[in-house]
Short mmCIF file of C-alpha atoms in Angstrom, two decimals:
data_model
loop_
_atom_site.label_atom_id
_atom_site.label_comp_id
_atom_site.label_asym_id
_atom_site.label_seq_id
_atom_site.Cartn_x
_atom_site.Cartn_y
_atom_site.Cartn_z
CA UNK A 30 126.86 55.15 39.41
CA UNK A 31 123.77 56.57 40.64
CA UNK A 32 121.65 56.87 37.56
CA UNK A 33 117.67 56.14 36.86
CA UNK A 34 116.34 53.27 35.33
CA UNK A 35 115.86 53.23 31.71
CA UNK A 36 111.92 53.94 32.48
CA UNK A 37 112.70 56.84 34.79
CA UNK A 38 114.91 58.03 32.48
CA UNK A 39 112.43 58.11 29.79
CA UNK A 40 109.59 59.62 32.00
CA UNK A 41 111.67 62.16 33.38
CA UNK A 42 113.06 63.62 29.57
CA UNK A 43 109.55 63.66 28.88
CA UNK A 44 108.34 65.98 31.64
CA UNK A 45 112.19 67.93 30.27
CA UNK A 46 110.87 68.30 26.92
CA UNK A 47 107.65 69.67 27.88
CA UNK A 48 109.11 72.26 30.33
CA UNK A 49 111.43 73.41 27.79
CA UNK A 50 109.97 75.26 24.74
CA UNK A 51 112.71 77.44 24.79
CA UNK A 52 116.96 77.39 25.39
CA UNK A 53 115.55 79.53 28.12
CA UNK A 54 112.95 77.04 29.58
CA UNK A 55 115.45 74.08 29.05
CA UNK A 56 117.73 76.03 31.48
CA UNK A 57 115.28 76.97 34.14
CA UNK A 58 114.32 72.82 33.56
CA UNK A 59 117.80 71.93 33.96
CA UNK A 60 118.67 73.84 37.24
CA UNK A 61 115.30 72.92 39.00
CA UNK A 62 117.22 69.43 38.90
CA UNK A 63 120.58 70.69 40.20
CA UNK A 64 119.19 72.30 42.71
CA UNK A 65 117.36 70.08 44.01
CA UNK A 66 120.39 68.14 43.87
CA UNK A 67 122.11 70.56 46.04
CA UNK A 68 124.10 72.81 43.45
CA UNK A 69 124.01 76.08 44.26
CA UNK A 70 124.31 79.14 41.91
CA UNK A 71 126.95 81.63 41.45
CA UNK A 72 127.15 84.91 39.51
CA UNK A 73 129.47 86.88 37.18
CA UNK A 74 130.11 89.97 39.39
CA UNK A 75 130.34 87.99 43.07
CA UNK A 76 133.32 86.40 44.22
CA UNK A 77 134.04 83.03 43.93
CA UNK A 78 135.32 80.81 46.83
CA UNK A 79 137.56 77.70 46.59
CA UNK A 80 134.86 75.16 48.32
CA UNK A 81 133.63 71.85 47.26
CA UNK A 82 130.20 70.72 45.73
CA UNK A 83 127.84 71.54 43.08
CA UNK A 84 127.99 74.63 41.38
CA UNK A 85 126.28 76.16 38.21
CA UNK A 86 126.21 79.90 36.67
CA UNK A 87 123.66 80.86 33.52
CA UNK A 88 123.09 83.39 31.46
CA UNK A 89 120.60 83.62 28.75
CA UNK A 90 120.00 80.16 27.14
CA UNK A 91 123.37 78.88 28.47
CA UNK A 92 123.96 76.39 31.45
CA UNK A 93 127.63 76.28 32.87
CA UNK A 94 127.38 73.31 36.21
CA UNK A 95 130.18 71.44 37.73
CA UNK A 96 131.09 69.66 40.71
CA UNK A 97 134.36 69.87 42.58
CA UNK A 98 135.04 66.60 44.94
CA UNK A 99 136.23 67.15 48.44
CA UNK A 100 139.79 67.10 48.69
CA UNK A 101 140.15 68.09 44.49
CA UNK A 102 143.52 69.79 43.59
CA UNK A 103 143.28 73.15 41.75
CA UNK A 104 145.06 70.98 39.15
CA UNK A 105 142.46 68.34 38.56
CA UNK A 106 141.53 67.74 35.52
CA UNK A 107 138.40 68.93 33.83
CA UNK A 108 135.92 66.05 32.57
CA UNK A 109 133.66 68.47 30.32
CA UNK A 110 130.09 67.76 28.48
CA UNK A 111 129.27 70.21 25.68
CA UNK A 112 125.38 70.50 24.65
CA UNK A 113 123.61 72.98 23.17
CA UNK A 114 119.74 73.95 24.27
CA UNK A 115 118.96 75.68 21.19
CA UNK A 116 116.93 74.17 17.89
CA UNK A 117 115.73 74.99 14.67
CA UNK A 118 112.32 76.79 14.81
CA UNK A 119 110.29 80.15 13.92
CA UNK A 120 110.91 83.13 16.04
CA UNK A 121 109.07 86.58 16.55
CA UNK A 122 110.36 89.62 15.11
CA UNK A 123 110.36 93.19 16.85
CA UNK A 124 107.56 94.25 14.94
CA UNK A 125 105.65 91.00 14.69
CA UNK A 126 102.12 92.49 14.39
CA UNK A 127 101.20 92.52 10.59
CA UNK A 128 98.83 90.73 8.27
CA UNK A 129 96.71 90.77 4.86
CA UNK A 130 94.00 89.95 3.09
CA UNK A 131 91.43 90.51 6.22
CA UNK A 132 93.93 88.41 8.12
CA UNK A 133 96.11 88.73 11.26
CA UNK A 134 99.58 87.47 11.52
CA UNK A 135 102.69 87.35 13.35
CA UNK A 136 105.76 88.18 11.55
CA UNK A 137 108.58 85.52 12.06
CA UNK A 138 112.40 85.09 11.21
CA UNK A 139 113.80 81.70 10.70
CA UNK A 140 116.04 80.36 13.16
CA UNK A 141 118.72 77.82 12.43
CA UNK A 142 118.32 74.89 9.56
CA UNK A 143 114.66 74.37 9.64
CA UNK A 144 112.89 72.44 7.26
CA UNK A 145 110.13 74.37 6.66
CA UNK A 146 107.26 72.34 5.22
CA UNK A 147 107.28 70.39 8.44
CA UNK A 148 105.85 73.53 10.59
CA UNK A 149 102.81 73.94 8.12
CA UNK A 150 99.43 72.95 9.41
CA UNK A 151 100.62 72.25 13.37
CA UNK A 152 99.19 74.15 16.00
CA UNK A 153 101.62 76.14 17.42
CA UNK A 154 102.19 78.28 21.02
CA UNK A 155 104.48 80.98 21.65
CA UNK A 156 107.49 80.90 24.45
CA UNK A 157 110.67 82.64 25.62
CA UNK A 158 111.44 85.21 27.90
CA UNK A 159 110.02 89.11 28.02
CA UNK A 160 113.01 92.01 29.54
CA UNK A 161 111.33 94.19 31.96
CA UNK A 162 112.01 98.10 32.21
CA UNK A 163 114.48 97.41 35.87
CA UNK A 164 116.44 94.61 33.80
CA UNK A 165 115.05 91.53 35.16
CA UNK A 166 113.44 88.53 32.79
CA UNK A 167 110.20 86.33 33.04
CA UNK A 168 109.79 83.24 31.31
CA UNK A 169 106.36 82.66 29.53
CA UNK A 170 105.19 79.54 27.98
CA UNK A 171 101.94 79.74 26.08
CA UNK A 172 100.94 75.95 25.62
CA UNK A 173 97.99 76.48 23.79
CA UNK A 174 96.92 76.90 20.01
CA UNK A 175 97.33 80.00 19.52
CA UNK A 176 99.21 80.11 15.73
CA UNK A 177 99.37 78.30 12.41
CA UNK A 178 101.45 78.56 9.34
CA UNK A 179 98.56 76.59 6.96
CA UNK A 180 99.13 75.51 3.78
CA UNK A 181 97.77 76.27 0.57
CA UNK A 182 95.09 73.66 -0.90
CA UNK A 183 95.56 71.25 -3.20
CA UNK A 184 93.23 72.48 -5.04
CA UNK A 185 94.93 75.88 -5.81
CA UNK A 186 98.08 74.16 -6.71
CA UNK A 187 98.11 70.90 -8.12
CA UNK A 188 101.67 70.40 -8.62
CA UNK A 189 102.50 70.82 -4.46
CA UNK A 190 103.55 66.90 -4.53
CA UNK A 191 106.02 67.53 -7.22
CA UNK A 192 107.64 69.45 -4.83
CA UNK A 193 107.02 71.93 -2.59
CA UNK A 194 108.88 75.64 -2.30
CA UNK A 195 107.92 78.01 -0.29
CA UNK A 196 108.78 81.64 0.19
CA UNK A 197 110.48 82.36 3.50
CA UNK A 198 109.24 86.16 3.82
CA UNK A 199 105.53 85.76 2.91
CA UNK A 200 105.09 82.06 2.56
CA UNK A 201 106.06 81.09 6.84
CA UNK A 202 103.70 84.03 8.74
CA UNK A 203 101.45 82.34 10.81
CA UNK A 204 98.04 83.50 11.16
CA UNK A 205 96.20 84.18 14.88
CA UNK A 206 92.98 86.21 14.60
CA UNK A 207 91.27 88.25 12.00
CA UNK A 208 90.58 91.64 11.10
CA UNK A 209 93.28 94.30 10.49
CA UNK A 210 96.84 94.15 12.09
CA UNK A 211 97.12 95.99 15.61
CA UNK A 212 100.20 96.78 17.18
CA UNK A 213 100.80 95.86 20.12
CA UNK A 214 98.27 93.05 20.33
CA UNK A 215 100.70 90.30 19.99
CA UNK A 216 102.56 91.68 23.72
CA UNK A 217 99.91 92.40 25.15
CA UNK A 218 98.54 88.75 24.62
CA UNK A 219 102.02 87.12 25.58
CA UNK A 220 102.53 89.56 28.83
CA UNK A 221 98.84 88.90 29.67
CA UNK A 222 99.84 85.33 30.20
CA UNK A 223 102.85 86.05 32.10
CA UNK A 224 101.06 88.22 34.62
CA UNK A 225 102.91 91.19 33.82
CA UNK A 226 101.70 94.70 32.29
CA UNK A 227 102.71 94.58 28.58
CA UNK A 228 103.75 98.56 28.91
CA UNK A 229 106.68 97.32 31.46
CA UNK A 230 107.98 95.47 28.56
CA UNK A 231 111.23 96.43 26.78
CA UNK A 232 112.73 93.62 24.99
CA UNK A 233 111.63 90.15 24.03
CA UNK A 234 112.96 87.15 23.08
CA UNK A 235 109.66 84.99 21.78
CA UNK A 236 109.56 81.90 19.32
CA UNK A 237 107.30 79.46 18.33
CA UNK A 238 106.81 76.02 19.80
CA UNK A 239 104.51 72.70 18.63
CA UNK A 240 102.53 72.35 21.24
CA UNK A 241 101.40 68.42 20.40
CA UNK A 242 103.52 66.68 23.62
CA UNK A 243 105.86 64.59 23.40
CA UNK A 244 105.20 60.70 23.46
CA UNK A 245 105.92 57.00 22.50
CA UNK A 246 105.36 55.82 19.25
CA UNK A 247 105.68 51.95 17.52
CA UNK A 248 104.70 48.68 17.51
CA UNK A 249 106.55 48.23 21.24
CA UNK A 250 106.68 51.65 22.03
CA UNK A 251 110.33 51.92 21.02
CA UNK A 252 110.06 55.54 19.80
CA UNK A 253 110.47 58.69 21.38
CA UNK A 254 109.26 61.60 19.14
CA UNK A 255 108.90 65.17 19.98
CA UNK A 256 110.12 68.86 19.07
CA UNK A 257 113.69 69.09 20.37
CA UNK A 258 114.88 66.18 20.52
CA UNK A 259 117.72 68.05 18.70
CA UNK A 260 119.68 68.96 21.74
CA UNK A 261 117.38 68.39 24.65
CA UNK A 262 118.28 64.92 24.83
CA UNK A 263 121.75 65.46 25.40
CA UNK A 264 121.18 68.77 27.78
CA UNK A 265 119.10 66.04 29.89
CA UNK A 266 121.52 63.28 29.49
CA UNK A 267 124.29 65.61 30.15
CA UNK A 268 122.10 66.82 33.29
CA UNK A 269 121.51 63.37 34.52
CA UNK A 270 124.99 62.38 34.16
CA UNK A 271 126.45 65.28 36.36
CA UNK A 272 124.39 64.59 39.00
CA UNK A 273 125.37 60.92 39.40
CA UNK A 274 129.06 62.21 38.90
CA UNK A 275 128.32 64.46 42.09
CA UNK A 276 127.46 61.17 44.27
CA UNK A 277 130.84 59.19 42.81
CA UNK A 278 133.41 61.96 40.67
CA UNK A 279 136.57 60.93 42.19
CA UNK A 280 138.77 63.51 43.53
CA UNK A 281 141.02 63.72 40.67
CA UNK A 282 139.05 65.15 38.17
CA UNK A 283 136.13 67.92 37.84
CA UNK A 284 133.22 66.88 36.13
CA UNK A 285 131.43 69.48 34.20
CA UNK A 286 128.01 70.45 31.74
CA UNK A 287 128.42 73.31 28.70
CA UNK A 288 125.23 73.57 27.67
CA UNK A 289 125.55 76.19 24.94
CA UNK A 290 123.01 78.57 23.01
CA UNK A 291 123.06 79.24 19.81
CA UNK A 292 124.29 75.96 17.85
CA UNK A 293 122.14 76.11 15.35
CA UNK A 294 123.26 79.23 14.10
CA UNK A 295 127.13 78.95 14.66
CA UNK A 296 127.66 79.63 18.19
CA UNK A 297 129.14 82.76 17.66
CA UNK A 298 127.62 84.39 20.94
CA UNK A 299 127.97 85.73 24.34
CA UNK A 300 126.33 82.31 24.73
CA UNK A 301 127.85 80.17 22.16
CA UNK A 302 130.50 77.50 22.81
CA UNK A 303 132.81 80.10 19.97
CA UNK A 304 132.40 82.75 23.16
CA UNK A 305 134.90 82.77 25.78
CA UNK A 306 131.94 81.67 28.76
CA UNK A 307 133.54 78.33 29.27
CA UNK A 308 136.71 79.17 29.24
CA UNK A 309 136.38 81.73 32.00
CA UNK A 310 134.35 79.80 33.92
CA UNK A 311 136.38 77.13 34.18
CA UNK A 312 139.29 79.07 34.49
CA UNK A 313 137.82 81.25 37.65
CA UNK A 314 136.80 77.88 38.95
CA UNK A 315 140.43 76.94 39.01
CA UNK A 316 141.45 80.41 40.60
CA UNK A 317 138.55 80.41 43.30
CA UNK A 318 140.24 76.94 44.81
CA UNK A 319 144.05 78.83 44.74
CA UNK A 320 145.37 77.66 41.64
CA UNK A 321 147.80 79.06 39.75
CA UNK A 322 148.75 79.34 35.96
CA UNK A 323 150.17 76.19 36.19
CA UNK A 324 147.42 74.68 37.61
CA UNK A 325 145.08 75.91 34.73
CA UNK A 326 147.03 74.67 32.37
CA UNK A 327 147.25 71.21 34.02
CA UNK A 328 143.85 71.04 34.54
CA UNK A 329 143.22 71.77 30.68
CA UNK A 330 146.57 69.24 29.54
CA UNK A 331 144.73 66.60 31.54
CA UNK A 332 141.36 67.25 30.43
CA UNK A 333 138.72 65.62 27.76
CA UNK A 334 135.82 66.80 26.53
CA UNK A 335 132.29 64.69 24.58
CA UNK A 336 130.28 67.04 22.64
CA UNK A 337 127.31 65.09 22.85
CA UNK A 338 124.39 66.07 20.16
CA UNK A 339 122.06 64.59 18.07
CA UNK A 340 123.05 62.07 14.94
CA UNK A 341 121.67 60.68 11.86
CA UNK A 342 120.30 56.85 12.59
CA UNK A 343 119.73 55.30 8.82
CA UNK A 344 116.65 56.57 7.02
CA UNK A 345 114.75 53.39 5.51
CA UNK A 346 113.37 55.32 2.27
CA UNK A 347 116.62 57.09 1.67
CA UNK A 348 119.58 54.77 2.87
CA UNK A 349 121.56 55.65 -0.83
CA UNK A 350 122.40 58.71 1.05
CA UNK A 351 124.12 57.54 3.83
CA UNK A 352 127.51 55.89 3.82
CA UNK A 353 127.17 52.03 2.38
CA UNK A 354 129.20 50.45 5.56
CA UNK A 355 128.16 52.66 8.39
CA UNK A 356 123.72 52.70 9.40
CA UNK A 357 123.27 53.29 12.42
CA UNK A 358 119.85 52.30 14.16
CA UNK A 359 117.78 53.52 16.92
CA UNK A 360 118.03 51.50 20.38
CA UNK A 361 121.88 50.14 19.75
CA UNK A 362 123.37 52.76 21.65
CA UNK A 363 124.73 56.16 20.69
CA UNK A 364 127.06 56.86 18.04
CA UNK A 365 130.48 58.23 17.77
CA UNK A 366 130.67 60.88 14.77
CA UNK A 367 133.74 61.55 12.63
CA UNK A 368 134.68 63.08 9.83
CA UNK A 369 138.58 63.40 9.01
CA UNK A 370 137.95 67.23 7.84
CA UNK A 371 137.23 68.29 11.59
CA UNK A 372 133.52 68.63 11.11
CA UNK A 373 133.46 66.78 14.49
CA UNK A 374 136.11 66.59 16.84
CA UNK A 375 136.95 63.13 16.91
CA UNK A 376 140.27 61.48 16.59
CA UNK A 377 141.57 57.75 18.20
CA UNK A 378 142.55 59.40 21.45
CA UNK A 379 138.71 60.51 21.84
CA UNK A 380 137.51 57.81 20.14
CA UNK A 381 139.12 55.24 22.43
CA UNK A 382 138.41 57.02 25.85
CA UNK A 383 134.40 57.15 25.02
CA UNK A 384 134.22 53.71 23.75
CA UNK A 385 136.66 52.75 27.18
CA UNK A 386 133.89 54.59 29.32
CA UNK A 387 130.67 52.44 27.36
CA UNK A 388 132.10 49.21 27.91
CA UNK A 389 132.73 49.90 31.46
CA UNK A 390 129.15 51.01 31.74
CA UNK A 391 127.84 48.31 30.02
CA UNK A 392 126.58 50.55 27.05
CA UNK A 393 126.51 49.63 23.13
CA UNK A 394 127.56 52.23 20.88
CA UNK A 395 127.72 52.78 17.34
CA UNK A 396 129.79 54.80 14.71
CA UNK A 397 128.51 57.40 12.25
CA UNK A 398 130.29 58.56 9.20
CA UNK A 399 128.72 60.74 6.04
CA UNK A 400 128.72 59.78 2.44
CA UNK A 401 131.60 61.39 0.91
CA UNK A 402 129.10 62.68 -1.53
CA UNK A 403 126.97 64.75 0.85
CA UNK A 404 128.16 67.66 3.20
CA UNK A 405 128.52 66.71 6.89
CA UNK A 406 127.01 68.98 9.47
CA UNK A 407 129.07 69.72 12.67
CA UNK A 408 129.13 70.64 16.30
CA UNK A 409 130.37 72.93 19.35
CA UNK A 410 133.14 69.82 19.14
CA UNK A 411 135.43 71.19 16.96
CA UNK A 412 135.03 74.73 18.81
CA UNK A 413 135.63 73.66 22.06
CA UNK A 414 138.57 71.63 21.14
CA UNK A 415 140.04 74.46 19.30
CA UNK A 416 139.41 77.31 22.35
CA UNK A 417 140.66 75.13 25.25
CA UNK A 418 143.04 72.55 23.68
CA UNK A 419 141.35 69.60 25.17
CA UNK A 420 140.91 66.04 23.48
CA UNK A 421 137.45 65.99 22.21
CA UNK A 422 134.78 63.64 20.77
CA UNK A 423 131.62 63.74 19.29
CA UNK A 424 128.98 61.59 20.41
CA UNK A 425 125.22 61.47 19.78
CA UNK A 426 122.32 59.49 19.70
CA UNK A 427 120.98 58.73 16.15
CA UNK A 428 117.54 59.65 15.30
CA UNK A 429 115.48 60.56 12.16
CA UNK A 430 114.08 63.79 10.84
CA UNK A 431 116.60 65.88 12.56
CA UNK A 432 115.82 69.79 12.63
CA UNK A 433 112.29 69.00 11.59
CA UNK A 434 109.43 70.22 13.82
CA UNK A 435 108.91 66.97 15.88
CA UNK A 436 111.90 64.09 15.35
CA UNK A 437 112.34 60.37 16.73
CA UNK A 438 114.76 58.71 18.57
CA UNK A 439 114.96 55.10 20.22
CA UNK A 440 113.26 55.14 23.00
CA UNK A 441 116.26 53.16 25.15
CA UNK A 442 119.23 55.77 23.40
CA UNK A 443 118.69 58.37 25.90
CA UNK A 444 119.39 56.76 29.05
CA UNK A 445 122.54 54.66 27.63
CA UNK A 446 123.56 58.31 26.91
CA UNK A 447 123.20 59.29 30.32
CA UNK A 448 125.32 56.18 31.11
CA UNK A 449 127.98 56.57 28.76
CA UNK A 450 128.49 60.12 29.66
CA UNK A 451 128.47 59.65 33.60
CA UNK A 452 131.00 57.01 32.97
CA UNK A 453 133.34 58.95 30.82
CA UNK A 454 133.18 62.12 33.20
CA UNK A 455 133.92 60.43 36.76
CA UNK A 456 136.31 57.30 35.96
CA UNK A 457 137.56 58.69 32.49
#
């Protein structure tokens, strides 16, 4: 395989994570690489022809890439990674200029499972993408501090420590400037730093980033920690391992990356893995190299599918919470998640082809299970299992303070990742 070091690995995820504010940015990120790579990209409404190499096709915060070797049957089966580029935050609403008290604010709507005491007091920029009046979409990426949901003082409420509550309408506006609400201002500020003319501007898509960057943290530097780690780790791992498939995928199989918007809020999108964009993608890529309804379904009988996303690793000051035989730690590889009520995907025939494709790679792995007394969250596993009929596991690499505004993970998790999944995608 023709993968980075564990170093480059880590440098290169960090330059990711700071180019990707947004599902939007993480794609941009994420095809930058492929093409450099050689991919080339392909569109909805063109037609598609049957030859080999790298292709990819996005829309909105999605990613669809794969890589058909030379000499591939229309019937070769498909070797799939499902990610999702999408993670808990604070977006903008449509009419986001408002305020009070002699203060300005941006109105905000909460997106996905956020824990919300962990955005108060950061500073915070603004990204996304802005819709222009001929249909076409600019990315901007406003790095600097620019917003801040602060907290009330101590002093004005001295039970805060006995637990804090907060009031997701009035309680999570960030303020910006002072003086009495304007409309418009808040555009005219973000199209201003795109270099476009805020009246041109129809539709937005804007959210709220931490703009601290990521870095290293501990005694040996074992820690990554950053916003996103909560899927960007597995978008880049995912990235990283398709484009070391392109140099060795054997001809037998198709190795491909879902990277999917909208987890966090069920995936039920034009972009989520419940949508039918896989399934037509890969089914056109089938059709584009002459196959026939028999050769889709062979291709799907014959295919697998890791739904790679982030886990829980054992949390020091609350291990009562997770199950009493299974703690997984930071560094020892990534884990395989299960849960017997089909919260994840994973079942022996998964189970044994992922931990097949770590040992060939040389990479340690762990398993994760929940404490029967807690709910267990879930992935775009189950979904994609249940849309294409394709063995499926769930993988991830265990980290703590998941969904919170900047996480940690072991610094040497991402790139065994990278490994497992390039293994499991070319010789699984």
């Amino acid at each position: 395989m023709n993968l980075p070091t564990q170093a480059e690995h880590v440098e290169d995820l960090l330059t990711f994570l700071r180019e990707s504010p947004s599902p939007y940015h993480a794609v941009a990120s994420a095809v930058r690489r492929l093409e450099k790579a050689g991919f080339t990209e392909l569109t909805g409404t063109e037609e598609w022809t049957g030859h080999s190499g790298g292709r990819y096709l996005t829309k909105g915060g999605a990613l669809l890439a794969w890589y058909v070797p030379e000499g591939a049957p229309a019937s070769a089966p498909f070797r799939i990674m499902g990610v999702h580029t999408d993670s808990p935050n604070l977006r903008v609403k449509p009419t986001p200029d408002t305020g009070r008290a002699g203060w300005r604010q941006v109105a905000v709507e909460i997106y996905g499972g956020v824990p919300l005491n962990t955005w108060l007091d950061r500073d915070l920029g603004i990204s996304g993408r802005l819709t222009l009046r001929d249909g076409t979409s600019t990315l901007v990426q406003i790095d600097e501090p620019l917003l801040r949901v602060p907290q009330l003082a101590i002093h004005l409420d001295h039970t805060v420590n006995d637990g804090l509550s907060l009031q997701r309408q009035r309680q999570t506006q960030p303020v910006w400037s002072l003086g009495a609400p304007e409309h418009g201002a808040l555009l005219r500020r973000v199209a201003h730093e795109a270099g476009i003319d805020a009246a041109d501007v129809l539709g937005w898509d804007l959210m709220l980033h931490d703009v601290q960057p990521p870095g290293l943290l501990g005694a040996r530097r074992e820690f990554i920690v950053s916003a996103r780690l909560d899927n960007l780790v597995s978008v880049h791992a995912g990235v990283t391992a398709l484009l070391s498939a392109a140099t060795s995928a054997a001809p037998d199989r198709v190795p491909v990356l879902a990277a999917f918007d909208h987890e966090e809020t069920g995936s039920g999108s034009e972009t989520g893995a419940q949508g039918p964009l896989l399934e037509r993608v890969l089914h056109r890529s089938v059709a584009a190299r002459g196959g026939s309804a028999e050769d889709w379904e062979r291709a799907l009988a014959g295919g697998l599918c890791v739904s790679a996303d982030m886990s829980h690793a054992v949390h020091p000051n609350y291990a009562e919470l997770h199950d009493p035989d299974n703690h997984p730690l930071p560094n020892a590889g990534p884990v395989v998640k299960i849960n017997v009520n089909q919260r994840y995907a994973t079942e022996g025939t998964g189970f044994a082809a992922w931990a097949a494709a770590c040992e060939r790679a040389d990479v340690p792995w762990q398993r994760f299970v929940s404490n029967n007394a807690l709910p267990c969250g879930t992935s775009i596993g189950p979904i994609t299992a249940a849309r294409l009929g394709v063995t499926t596991v769930d993988v991830g690499v265990p980290g703590l303070s998941m969904h919170s505004a900047r996480e940690l993970v072991g610094v040497d998790d991402p790139g065994h990742l990278a490994r497992g999944l390039a293994e499991f995608v070319t010789a699984g």
